[in-house]
mmCIF file of C-alpha atoms and ligand atoms in Angstrom:
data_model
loop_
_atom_site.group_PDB
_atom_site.id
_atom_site.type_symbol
_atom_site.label_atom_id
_atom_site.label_comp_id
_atom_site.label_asym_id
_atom_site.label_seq_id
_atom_site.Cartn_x
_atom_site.Cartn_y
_atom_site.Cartn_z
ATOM 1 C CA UNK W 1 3.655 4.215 5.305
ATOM 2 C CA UNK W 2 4.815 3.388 1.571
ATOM 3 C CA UNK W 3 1.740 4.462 -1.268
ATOM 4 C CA UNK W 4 3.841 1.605 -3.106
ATOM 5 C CA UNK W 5 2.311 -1.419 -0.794
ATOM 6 C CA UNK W 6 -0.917 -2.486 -1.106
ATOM 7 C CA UNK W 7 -1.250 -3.410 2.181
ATOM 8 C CA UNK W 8 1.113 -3.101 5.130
ATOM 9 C CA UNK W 9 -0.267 -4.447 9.220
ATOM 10 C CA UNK W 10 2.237 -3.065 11.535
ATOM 11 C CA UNK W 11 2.381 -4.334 15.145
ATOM 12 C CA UNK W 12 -1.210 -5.216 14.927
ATOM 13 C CA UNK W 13 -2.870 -6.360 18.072
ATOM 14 C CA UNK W 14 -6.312 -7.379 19.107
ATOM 15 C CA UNK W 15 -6.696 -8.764 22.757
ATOM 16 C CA UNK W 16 -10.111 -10.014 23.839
ATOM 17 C CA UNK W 17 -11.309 -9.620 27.676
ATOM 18 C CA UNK W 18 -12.352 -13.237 28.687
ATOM 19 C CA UNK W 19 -14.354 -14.285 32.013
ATOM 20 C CA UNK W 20 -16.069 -10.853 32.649
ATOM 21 C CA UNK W 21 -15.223 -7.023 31.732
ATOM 22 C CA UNK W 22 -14.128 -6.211 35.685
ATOM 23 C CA UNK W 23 -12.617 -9.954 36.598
ATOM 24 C CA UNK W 24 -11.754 -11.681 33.347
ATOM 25 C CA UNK W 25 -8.163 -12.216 31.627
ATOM 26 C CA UNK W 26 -6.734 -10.598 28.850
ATOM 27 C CA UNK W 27 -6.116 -12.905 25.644
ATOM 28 C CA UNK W 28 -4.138 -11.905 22.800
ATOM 29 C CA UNK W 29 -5.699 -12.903 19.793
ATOM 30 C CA UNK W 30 -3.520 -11.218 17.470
ATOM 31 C CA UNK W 31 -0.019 -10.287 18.533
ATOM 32 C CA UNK W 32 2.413 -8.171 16.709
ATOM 33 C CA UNK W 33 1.575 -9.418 13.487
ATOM 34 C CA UNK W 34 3.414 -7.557 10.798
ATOM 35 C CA UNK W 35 3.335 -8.463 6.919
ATOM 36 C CA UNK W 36 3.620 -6.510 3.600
ATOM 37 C CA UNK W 37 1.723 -6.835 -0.112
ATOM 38 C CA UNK W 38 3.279 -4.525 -2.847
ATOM 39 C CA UNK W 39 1.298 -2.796 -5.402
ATOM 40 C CA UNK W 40 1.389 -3.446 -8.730
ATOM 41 C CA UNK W 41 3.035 -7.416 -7.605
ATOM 42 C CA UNK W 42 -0.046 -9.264 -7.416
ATOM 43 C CA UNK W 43 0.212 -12.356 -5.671
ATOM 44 C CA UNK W 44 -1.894 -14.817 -3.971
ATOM 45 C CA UNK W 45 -0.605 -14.825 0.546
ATOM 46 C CA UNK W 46 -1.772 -17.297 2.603
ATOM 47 C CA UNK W 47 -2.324 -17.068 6.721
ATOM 48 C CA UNK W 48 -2.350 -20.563 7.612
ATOM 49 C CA UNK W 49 -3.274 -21.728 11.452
ATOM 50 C CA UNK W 50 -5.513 -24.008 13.263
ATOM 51 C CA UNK W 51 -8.172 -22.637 14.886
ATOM 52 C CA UNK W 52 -7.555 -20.375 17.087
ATOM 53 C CA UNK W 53 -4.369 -19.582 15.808
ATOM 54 C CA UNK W 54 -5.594 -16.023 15.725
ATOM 55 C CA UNK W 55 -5.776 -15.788 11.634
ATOM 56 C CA UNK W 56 -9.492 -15.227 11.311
ATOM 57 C CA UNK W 57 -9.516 -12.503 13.591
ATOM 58 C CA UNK W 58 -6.155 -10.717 11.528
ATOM 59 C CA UNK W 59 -8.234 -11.538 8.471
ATOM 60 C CA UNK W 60 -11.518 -9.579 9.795
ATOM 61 C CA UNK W 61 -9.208 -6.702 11.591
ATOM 62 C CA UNK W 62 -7.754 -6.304 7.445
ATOM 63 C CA UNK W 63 -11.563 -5.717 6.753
ATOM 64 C CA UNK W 64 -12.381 -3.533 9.131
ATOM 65 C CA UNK W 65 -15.160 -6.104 10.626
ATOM 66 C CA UNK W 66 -13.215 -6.282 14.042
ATOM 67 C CA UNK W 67 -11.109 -2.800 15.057
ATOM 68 C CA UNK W 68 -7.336 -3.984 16.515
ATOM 69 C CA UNK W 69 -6.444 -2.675 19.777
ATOM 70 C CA UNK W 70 -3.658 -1.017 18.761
ATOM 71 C CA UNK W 71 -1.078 -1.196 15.773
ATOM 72 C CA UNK W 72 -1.736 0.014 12.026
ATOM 73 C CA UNK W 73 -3.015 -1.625 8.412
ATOM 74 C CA UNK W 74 -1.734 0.981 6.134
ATOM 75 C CA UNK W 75 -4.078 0.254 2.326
ATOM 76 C CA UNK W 76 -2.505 1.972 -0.685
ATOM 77 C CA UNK W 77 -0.902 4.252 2.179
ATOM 78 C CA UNK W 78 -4.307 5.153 3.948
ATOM 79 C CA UNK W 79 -4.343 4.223 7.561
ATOM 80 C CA UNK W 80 -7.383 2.486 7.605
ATOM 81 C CA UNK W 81 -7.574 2.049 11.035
ATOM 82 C CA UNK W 82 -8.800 5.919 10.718
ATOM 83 C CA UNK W 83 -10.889 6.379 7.598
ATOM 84 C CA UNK W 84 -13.197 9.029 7.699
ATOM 85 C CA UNK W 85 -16.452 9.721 6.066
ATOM 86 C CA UNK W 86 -18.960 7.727 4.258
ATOM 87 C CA UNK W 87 -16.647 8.210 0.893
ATOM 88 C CA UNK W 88 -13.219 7.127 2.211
ATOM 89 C CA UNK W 89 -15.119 4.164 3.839
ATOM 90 C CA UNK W 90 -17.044 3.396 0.622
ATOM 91 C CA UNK W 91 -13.138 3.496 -1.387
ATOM 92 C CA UNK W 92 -12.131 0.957 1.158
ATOM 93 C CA UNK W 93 -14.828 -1.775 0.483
ATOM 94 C CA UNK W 94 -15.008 -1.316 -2.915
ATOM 95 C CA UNK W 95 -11.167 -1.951 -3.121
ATOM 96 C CA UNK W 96 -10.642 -5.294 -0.904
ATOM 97 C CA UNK W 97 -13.848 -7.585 -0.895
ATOM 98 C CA UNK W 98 -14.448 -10.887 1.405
ATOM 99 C CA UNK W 99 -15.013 -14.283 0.393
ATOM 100 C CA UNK W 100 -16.660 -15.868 3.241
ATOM 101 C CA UNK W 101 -15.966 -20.064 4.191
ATOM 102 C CA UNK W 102 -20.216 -20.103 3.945
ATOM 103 C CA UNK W 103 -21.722 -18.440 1.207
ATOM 104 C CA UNK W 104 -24.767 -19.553 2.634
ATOM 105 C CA UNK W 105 -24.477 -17.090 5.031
ATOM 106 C CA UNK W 106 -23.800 -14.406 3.188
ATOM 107 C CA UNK W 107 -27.577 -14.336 1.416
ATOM 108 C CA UNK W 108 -30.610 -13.883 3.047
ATOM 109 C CA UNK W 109 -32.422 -16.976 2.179
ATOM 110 C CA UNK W 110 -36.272 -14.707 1.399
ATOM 111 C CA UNK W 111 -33.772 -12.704 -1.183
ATOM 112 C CA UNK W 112 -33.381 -13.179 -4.875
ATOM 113 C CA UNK W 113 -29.658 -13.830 -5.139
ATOM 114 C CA UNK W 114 -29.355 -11.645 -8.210
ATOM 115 C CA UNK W 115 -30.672 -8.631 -6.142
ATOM 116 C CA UNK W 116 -27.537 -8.367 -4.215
ATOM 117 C CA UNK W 117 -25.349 -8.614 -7.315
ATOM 118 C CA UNK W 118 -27.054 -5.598 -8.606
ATOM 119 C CA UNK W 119 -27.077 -3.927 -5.635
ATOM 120 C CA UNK W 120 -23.380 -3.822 -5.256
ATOM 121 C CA UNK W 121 -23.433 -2.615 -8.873
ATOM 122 C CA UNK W 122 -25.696 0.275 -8.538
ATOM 123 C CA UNK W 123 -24.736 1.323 -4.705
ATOM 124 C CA UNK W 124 -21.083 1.501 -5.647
ATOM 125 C CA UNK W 125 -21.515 3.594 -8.084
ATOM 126 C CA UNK W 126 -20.219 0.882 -10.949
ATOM 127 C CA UNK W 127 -23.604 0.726 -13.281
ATOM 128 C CA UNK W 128 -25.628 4.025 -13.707
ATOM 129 C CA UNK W 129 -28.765 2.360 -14.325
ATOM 130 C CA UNK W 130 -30.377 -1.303 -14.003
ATOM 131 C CA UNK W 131 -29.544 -2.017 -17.735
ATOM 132 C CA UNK W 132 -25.855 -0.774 -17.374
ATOM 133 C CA UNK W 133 -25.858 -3.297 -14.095
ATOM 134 C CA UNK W 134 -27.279 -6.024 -15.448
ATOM 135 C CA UNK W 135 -24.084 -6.116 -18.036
ATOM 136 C CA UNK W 136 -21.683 -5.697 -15.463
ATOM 137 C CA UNK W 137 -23.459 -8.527 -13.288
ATOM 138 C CA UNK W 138 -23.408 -10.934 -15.888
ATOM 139 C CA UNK W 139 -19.523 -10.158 -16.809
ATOM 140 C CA UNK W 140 -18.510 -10.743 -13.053
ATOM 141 C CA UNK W 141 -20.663 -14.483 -13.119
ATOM 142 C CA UNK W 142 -19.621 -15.132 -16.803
ATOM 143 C CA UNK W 143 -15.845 -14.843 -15.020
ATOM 144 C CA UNK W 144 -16.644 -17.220 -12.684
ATOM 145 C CA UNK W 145 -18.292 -19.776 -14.955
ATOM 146 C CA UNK W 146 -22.126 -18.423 -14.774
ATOM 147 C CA UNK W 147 -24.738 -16.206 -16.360
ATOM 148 C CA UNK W 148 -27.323 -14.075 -15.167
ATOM 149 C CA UNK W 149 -29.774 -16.286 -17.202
ATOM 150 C CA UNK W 150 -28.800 -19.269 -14.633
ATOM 151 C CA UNK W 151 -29.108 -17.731 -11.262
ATOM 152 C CA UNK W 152 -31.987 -14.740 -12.186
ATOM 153 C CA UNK W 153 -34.883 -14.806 -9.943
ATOM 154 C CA UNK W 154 -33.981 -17.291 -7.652
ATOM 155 C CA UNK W 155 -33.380 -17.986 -4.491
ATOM 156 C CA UNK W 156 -29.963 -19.327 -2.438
ATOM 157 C CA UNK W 157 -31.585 -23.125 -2.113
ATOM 158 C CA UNK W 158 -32.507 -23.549 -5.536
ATOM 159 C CA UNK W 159 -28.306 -22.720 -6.248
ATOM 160 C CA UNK W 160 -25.822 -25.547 -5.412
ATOM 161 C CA UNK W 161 -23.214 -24.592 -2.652
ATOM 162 C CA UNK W 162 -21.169 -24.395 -5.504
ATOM 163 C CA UNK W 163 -22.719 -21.989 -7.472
ATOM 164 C CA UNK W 164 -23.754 -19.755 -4.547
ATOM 165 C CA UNK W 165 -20.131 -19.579 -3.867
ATOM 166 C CA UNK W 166 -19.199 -19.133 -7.255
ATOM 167 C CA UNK W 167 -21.939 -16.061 -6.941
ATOM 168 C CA UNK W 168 -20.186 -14.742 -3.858
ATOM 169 C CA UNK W 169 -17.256 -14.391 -6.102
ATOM 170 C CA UNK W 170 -19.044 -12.790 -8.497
ATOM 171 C CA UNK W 171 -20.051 -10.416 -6.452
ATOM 172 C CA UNK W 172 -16.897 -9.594 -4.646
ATOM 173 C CA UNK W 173 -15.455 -8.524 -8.523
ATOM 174 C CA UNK W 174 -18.149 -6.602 -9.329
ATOM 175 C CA UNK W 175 -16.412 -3.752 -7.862
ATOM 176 C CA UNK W 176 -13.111 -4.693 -9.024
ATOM 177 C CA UNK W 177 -11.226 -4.513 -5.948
ATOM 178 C CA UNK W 178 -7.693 -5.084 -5.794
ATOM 179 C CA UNK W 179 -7.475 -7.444 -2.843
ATOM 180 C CA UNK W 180 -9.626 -9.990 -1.977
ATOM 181 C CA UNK W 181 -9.611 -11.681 1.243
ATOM 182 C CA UNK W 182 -11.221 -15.269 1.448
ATOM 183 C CA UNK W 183 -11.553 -16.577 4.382
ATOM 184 C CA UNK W 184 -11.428 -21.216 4.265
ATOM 185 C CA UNK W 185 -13.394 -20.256 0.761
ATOM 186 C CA UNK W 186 -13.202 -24.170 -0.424
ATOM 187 C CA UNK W 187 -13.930 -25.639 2.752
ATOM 188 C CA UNK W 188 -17.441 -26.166 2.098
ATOM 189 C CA UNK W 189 -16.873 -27.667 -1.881
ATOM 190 C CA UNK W 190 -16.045 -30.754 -3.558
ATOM 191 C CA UNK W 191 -13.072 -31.649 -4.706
ATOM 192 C CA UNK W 192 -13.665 -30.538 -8.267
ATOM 193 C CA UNK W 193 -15.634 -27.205 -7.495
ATOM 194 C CA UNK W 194 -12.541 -26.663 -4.913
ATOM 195 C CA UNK W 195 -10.011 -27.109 -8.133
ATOM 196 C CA UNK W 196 -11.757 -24.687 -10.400
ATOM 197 C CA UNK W 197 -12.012 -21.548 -7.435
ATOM 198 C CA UNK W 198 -8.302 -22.071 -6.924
ATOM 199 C CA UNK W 199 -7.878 -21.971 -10.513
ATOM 200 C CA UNK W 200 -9.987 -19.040 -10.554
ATOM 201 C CA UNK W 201 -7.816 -17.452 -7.929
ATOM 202 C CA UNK W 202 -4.382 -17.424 -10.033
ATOM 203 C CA UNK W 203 -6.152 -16.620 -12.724
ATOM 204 C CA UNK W 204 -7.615 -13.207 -11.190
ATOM 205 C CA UNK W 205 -3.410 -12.873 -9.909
ATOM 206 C CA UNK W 206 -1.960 -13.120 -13.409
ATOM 207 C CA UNK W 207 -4.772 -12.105 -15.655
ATOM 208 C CA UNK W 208 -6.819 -9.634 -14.010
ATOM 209 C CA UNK W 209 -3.981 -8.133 -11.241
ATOM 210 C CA UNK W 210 -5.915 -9.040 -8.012
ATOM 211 C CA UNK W 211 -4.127 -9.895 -4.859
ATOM 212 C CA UNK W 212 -6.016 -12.371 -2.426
ATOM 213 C CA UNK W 213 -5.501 -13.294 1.263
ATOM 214 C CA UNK W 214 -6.144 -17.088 1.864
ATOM 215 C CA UNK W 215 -6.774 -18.250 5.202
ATOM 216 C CA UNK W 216 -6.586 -21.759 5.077
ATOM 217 C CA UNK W 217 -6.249 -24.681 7.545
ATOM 218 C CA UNK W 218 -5.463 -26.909 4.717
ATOM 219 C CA UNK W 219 -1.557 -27.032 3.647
ATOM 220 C CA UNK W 220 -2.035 -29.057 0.853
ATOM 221 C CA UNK W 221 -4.519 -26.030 -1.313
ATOM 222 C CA UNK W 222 -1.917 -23.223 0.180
ATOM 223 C CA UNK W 223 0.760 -24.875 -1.710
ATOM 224 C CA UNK W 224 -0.999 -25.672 -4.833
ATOM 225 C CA UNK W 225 -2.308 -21.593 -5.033
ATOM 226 C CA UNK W 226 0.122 -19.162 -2.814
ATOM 227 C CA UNK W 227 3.418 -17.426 -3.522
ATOM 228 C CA UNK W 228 4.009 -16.740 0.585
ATOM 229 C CA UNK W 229 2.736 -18.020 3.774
ATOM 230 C CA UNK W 230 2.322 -17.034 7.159
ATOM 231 C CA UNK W 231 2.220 -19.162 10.073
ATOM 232 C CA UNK W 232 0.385 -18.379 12.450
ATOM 233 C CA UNK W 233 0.361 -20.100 16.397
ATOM 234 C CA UNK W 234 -1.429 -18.743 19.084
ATOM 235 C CA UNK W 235 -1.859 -15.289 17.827
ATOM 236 C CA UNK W 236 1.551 -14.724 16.511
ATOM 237 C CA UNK W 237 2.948 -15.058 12.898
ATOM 238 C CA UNK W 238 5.668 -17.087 13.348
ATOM 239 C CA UNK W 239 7.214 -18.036 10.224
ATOM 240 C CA UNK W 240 6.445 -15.893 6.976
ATOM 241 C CA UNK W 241 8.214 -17.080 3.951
ATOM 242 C CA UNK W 242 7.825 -18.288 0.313
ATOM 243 C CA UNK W 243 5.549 -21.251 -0.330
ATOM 244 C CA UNK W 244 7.868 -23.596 -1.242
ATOM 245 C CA UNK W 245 10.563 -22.893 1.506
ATOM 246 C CA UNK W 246 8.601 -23.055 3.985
ATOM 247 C CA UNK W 247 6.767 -25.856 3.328
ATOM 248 C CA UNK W 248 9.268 -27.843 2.128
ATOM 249 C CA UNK W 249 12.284 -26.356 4.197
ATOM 250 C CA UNK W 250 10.350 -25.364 7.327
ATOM 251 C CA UNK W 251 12.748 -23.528 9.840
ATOM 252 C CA UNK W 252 10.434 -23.151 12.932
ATOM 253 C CA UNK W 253 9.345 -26.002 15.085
ATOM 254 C CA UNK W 254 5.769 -25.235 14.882
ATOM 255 C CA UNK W 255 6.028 -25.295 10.906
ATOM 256 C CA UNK W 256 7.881 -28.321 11.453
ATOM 257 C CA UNK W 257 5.345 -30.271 13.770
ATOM 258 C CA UNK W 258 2.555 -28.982 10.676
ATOM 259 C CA UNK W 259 4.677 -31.168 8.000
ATOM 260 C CA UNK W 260 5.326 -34.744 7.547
ATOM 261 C CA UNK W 261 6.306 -34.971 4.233
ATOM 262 C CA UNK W 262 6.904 -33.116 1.272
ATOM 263 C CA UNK W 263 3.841 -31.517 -0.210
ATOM 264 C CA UNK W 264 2.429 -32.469 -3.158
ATOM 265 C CA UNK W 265 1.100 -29.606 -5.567
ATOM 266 C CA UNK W 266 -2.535 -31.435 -5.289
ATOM 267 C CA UNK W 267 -5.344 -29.778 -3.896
ATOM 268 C CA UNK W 268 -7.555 -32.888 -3.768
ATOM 269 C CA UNK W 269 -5.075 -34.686 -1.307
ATOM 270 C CA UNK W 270 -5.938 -32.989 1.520
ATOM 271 C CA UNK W 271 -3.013 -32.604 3.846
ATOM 272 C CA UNK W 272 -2.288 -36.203 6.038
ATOM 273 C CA UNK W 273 -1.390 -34.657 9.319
ATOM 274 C CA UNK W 274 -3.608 -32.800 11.200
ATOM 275 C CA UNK W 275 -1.863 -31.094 13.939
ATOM 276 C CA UNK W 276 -3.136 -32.411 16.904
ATOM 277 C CA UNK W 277 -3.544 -29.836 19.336
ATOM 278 C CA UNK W 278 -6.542 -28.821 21.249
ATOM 279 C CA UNK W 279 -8.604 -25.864 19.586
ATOM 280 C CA UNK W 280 -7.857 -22.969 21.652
ATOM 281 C CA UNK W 281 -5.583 -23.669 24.633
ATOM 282 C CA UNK W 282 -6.142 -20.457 26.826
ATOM 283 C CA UNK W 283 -3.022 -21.537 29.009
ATOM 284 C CA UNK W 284 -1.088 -21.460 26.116
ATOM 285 C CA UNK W 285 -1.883 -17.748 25.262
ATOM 286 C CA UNK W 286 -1.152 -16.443 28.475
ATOM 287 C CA UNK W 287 2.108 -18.521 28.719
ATOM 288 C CA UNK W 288 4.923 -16.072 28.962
ATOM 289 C CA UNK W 289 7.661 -16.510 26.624
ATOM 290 C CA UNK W 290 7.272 -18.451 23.575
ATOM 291 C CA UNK W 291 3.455 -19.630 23.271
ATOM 292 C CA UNK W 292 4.785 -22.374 21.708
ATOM 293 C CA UNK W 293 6.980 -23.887 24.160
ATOM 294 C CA UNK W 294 5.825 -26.283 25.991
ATOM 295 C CA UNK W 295 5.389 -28.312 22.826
ATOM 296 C CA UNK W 296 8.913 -27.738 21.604
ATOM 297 C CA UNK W 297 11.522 -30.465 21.647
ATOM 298 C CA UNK W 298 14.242 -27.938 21.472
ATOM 299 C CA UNK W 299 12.645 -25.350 24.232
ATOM 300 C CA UNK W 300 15.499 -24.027 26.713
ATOM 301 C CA UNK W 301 15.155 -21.881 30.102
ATOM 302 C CA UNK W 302 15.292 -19.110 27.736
ATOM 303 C CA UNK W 303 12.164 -20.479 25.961
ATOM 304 C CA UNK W 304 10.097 -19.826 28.826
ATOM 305 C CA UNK W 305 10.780 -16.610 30.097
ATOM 306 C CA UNK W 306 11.709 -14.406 26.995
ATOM 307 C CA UNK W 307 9.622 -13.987 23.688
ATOM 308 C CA UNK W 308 11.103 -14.520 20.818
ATOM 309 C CA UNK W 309 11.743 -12.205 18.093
ATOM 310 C CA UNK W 310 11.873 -12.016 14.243
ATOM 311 C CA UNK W 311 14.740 -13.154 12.519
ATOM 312 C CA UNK W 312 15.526 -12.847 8.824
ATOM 313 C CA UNK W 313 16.929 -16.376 7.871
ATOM 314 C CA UNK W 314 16.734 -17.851 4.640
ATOM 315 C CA UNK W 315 14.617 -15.329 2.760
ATOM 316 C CA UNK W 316 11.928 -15.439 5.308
ATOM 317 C CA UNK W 317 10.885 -14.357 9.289
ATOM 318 C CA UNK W 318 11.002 -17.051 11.732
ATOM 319 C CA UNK W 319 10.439 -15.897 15.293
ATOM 320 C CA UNK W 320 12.671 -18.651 17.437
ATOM 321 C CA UNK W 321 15.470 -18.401 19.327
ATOM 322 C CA UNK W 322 16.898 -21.619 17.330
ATOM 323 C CA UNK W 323 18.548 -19.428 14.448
ATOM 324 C CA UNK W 324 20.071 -15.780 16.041
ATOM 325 C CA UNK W 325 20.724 -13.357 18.070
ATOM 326 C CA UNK W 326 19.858 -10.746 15.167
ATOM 327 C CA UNK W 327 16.781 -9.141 15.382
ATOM 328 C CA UNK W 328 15.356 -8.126 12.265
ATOM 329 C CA UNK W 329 12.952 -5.016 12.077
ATOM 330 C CA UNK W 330 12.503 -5.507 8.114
ATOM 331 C CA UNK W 331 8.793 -6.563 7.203
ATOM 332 C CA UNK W 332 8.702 -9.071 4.363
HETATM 333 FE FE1 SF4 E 401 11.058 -23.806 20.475
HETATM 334 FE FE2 SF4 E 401 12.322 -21.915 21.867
HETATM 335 FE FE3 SF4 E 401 12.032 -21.699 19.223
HETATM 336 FE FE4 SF4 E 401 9.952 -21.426 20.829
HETATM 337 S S1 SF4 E 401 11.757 -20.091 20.749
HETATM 338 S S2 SF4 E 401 10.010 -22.576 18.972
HETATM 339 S S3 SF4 E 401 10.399 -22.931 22.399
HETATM 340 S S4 SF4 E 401 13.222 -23.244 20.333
#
């Protein structure tokens, strides 16, 4: 553990018991998945996948929503895997936020929307009183293009999607965290409300000093927004890199398959090749040796029988047997 990373998962795992508790398989949602965020270098990391790559489920262990089954995620050099106590807990939230894909979801639809913005203000101990809270509350929605005036007393249908996610945001800042982890948040937007959250999010990087994990499906908005991305396939990271090598260099055939031309820095073209893969292919997960290949034109004996391992190529981690014998134990 290093006090000087934000945030450092070490040989995380989750596995999930599927068919039954006594008779069912094991499934490895999450396997080995080891990346790195340094303090005081904010910068915005995307986990891309399709579904069920296993990214979600990282995403939610790095809240604390799911627990891993073994492995560590070290915050500001705090196992918090381990956190004790109501106060180290409470330090935790307050410090990385969500951003959920439905902000729908995330308000009861019989509550006043600005009730939970001042409850996160008063419960975390950032506003002493209602009138000290109502300040803060309207800062965090003036930063995200609203007022207290324009969402006070009402309720999550009389708000556009738009501006309930916008007030999710708002929320999530209220407690000035220092990560922020947004899970698909621009998903459920139009094109232009989709622009001006992105916008929003390198803005909170360079301006304000806050780090976010995207998890994105969509190539195209990862490029426009990140500095590094992790891809993810069936529960394993499998190249981590810079944005613009890997996208527009990819080394691993998986990264490869996801790319048919080079992106363009547009987050209204969506990205014109979906992989085509079924959602969750059980098979695959339980496949020994690389998940990956019996999809692989380049997959030898070797392929089949031994897992492949990190390798440092290029300024980023590839795990394929394609580019050395080296194995690399540095997490980048
Ligand atoms: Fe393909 Fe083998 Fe590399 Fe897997 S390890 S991606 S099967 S070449």
């Amino acid at each position: 553990m290093d006090k000087n990373k934000l945030i450092e998962v070490k040989d995380l795992n989750k596995t999930f018991i599927i068919g039954g508790r006594f008779f069912g398989s094991k499934l490895v949602a999450v396997n080995k998945a080891n990346l790195v965020m340094q303090q005081g270098k904010p910068e915005i990391f995307t986990l891309a996948g399709e579904s069920g790559s296993g990214k979600t489920t990282l995403a939610r262990m790095i809240l604390g929503i799911i627990e891993p089954t073994s492995g560590h995620i070290y915050y500001k050099g705090k196992d918090v895997t381990r956190l004790r106590g109501k106060k180290e807990r409470e330090w935790f939230k307050k410090e990385v936020q969500p951003i959920f894909q439905n902000p729908f979801e995330a308000f009861n639809p019989l509550k006043r929307v600005e009730t939970y913005l001042f409850e996160t203000a008063l419960n975390f101990g950032i506003a002493k009183n209602k009138n000290e809270a109502s300040d803060i509350v309207d800062e965090a929605l003036k930063s995200v293009g609203l007022s207290l005036s324009e969402v006070y007393q009402r309720y999550p249908h009389e708000l556009s999607g738009g501006q309930v996610q916008r007030t999710c945001i708002a929320r999530a800042l209220i407690t000035r965290p220092s990560l922020l982890i947004a899970d698909e948040p621009v998903s459920m937007v139009d094109a232009s409300l989709r622009m001006s959250i992105l916008n929003f999010f390198h803005k909170l990087k360079t301006d304000y000093g806050v780090s976010i994990i995207y998890i994105t499906h969509d190539l195209a908005t990862a490029y426009y927004v990140s500095d590094r991305i992790a891809i993810m396939y069936r529960g394993y990271i499998v190249e981590l890199g810079p944005i613009e090598k890997v996208l527009t260099n990819p080394l691993h055939p998986y990264t490869q398959l996801l790319l048919d031309s080079i992106p363009k820095p547009d987050p209204d073209r969506r990205w014109n090749k979906r992989i085509k893969l079924a959602d969750i292919e059980v098979k695959e997960y339980m496949a020994l040796g690389c998940k990956f290949a019996n999809r692989c034109k380049y997959a030898t004996e070797r392929c089949f029988k031994e897992e492949p391992y990190d390798v440092e190529i290029d300024g980023r981690k590839v795990k394929c047997f394609l580019y050395s014998d080296k194995e690399v134990s540095t997490t980048l």
